[in-house]
Short mmCIF file of C-alpha atoms in Angstrom, two decimals:
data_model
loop_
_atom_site.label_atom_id
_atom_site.label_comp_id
_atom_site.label_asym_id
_atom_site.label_seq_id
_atom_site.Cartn_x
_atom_site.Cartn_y
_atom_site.Cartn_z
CA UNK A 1 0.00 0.00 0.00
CA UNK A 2 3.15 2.37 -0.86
CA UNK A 3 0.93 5.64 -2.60
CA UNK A 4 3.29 8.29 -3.20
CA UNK A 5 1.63 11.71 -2.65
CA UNK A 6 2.27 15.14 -3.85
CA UNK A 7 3.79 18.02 -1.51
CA UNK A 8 0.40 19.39 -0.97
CA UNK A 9 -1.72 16.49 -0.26
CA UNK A 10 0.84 15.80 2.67
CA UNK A 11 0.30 19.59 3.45
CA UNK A 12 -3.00 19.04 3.72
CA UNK A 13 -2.60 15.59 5.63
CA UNK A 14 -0.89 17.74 8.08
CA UNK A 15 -3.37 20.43 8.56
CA UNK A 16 -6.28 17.35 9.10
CA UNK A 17 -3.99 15.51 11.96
CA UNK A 18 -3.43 19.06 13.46
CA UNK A 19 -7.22 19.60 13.06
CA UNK A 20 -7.96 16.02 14.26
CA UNK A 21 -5.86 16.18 17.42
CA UNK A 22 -6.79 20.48 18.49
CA UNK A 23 -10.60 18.67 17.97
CA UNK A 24 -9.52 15.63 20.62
CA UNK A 25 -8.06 17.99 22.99
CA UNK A 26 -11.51 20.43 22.59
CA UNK A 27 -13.34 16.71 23.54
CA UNK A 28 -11.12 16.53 27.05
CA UNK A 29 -10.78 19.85 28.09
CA UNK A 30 -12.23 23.35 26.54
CA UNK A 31 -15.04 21.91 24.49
CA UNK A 32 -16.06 19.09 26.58
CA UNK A 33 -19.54 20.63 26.70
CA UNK A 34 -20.15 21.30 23.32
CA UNK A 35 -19.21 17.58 22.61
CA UNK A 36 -21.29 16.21 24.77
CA UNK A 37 -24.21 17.86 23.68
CA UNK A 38 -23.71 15.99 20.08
CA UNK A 39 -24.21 13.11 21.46
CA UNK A 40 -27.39 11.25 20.05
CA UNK A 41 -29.83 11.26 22.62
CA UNK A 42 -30.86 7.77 21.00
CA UNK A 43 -28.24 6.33 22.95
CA UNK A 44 -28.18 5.76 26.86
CA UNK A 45 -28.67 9.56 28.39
CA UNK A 46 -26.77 8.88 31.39
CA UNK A 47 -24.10 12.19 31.91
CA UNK A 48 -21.45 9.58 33.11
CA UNK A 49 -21.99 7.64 29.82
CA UNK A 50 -22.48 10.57 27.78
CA UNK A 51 -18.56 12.02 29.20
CA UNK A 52 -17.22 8.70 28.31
CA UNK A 53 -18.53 8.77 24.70
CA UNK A 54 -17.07 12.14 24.56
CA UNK A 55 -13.63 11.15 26.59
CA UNK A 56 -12.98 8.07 24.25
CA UNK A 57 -13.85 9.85 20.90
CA UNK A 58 -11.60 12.58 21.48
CA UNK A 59 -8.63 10.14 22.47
CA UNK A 60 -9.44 8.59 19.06
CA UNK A 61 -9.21 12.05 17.53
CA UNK A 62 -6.48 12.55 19.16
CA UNK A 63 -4.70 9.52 18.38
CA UNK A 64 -5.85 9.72 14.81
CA UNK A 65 -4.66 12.85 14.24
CA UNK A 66 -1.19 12.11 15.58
CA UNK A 67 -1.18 9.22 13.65
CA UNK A 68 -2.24 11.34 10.12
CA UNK A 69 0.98 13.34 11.16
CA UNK A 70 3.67 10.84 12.23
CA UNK A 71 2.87 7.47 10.63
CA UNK A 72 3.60 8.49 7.26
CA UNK A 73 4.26 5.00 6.36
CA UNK A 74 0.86 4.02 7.42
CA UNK A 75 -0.72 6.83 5.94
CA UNK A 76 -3.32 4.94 3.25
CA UNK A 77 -4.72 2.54 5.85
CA UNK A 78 -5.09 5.65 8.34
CA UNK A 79 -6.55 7.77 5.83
CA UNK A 80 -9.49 4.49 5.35
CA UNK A 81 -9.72 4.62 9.17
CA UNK A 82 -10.11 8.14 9.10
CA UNK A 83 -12.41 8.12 7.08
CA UNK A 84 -14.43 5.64 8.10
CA UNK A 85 -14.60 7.36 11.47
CA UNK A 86 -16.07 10.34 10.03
CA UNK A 87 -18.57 8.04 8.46
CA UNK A 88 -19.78 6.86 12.48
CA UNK A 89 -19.82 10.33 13.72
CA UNK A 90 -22.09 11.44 11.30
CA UNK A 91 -25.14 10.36 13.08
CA UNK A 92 -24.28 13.24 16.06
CA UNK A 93 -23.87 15.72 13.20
CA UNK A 94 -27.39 14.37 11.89
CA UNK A 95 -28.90 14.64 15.58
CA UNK A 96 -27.44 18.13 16.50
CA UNK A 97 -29.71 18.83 13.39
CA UNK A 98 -32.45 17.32 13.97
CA UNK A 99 -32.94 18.04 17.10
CA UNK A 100 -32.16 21.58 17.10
CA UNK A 101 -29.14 21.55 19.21
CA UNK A 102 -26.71 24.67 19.49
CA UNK A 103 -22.90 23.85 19.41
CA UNK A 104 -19.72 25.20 18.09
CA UNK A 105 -21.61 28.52 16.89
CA UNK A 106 -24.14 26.02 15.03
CA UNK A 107 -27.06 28.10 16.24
CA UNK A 108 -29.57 27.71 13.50
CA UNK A 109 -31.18 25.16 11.34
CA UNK A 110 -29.47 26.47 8.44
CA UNK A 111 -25.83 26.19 10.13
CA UNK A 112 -26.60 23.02 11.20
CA UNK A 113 -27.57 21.95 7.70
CA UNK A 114 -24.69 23.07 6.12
CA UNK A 115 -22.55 21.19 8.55
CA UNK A 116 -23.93 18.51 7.23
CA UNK A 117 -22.37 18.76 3.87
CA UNK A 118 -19.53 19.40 5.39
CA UNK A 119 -18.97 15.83 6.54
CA UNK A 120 -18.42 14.29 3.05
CA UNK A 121 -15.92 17.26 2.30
CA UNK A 122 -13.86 15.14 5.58
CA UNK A 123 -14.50 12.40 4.18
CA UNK A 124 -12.79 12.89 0.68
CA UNK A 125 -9.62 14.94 2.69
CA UNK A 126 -8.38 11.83 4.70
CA UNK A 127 -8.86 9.73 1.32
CA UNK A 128 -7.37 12.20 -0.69
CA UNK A 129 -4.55 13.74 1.34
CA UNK A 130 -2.84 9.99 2.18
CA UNK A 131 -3.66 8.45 -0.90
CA UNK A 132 -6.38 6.34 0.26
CA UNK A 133 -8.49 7.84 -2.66
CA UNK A 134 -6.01 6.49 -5.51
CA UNK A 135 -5.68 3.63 -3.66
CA UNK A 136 -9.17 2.45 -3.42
CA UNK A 137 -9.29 3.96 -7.47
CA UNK A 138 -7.02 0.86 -8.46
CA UNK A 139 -8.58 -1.47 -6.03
CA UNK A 140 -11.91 -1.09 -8.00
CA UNK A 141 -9.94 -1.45 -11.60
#
């Protein structure tokens, strides 16, 4: 799974992992709020359960992000992981919409909504930016 990349899709893996692991810090510490108010209330509403879901994800984040950065030799099968991760968070994106829930300046329906199209954008980044995308492209060939 060797994919050589261009200059700027490892600038850009950069700048995700740096995103990914500021957004796993947020989850323990300065956004720990906001994080655990995207949590789908169709899963157990206890607050002790609720931190942990929030606790966990952001050492995921965390550790994905680090690993987007540093494991440059891994970086196809972390982009799939990545991405694949931002595939089974989307159902807190889908809930902070539907249920109308304020967080991270999402404050209106509208916001909210276009966060949701954000998600794919993610998505094609961590496929893109480690070669995951071309990889998977010859897979299917």
């Amino acid at each position: 799974m060797n994919i050589k990349t261009t200059k700027i899709q490892n600038v850009f893996r950069i700048i995700i992992g740096s995103i990914m692991t500021l957004a796993g810090v947020g989850h323990l510490t300065f956004q720990r709020d906001e994080f655990q108010a995207q949590v789908p209330n169709w899963l157990p509403t206890d607050p002790a359960f609720i931190d942990f879901v929030v606790l966990a994800s952001g050492v995921v984040e965390i550790l994905f992000g680090l690993s987007m950065i540093f494991l440059v030799r891994y970086k196809v099968k972390v982009g799939l992981a990545l991405a694949l991760f931002y595939i089974l968070i989307f159902p807190g994106n889908i809930s902070q919409y539907t249920n109308g829930i304020d967080a991270f300046g999402l404050d209106t329906d509208g916001k909210r909504l276009i966060r949701l199209f954000f998600q794919p954008v993610l998505i094609l980044w961590a496929l893109w930016s480690t070669g995951a995308l071309k990889f998977l492209l010859k897979k299917r060939n």
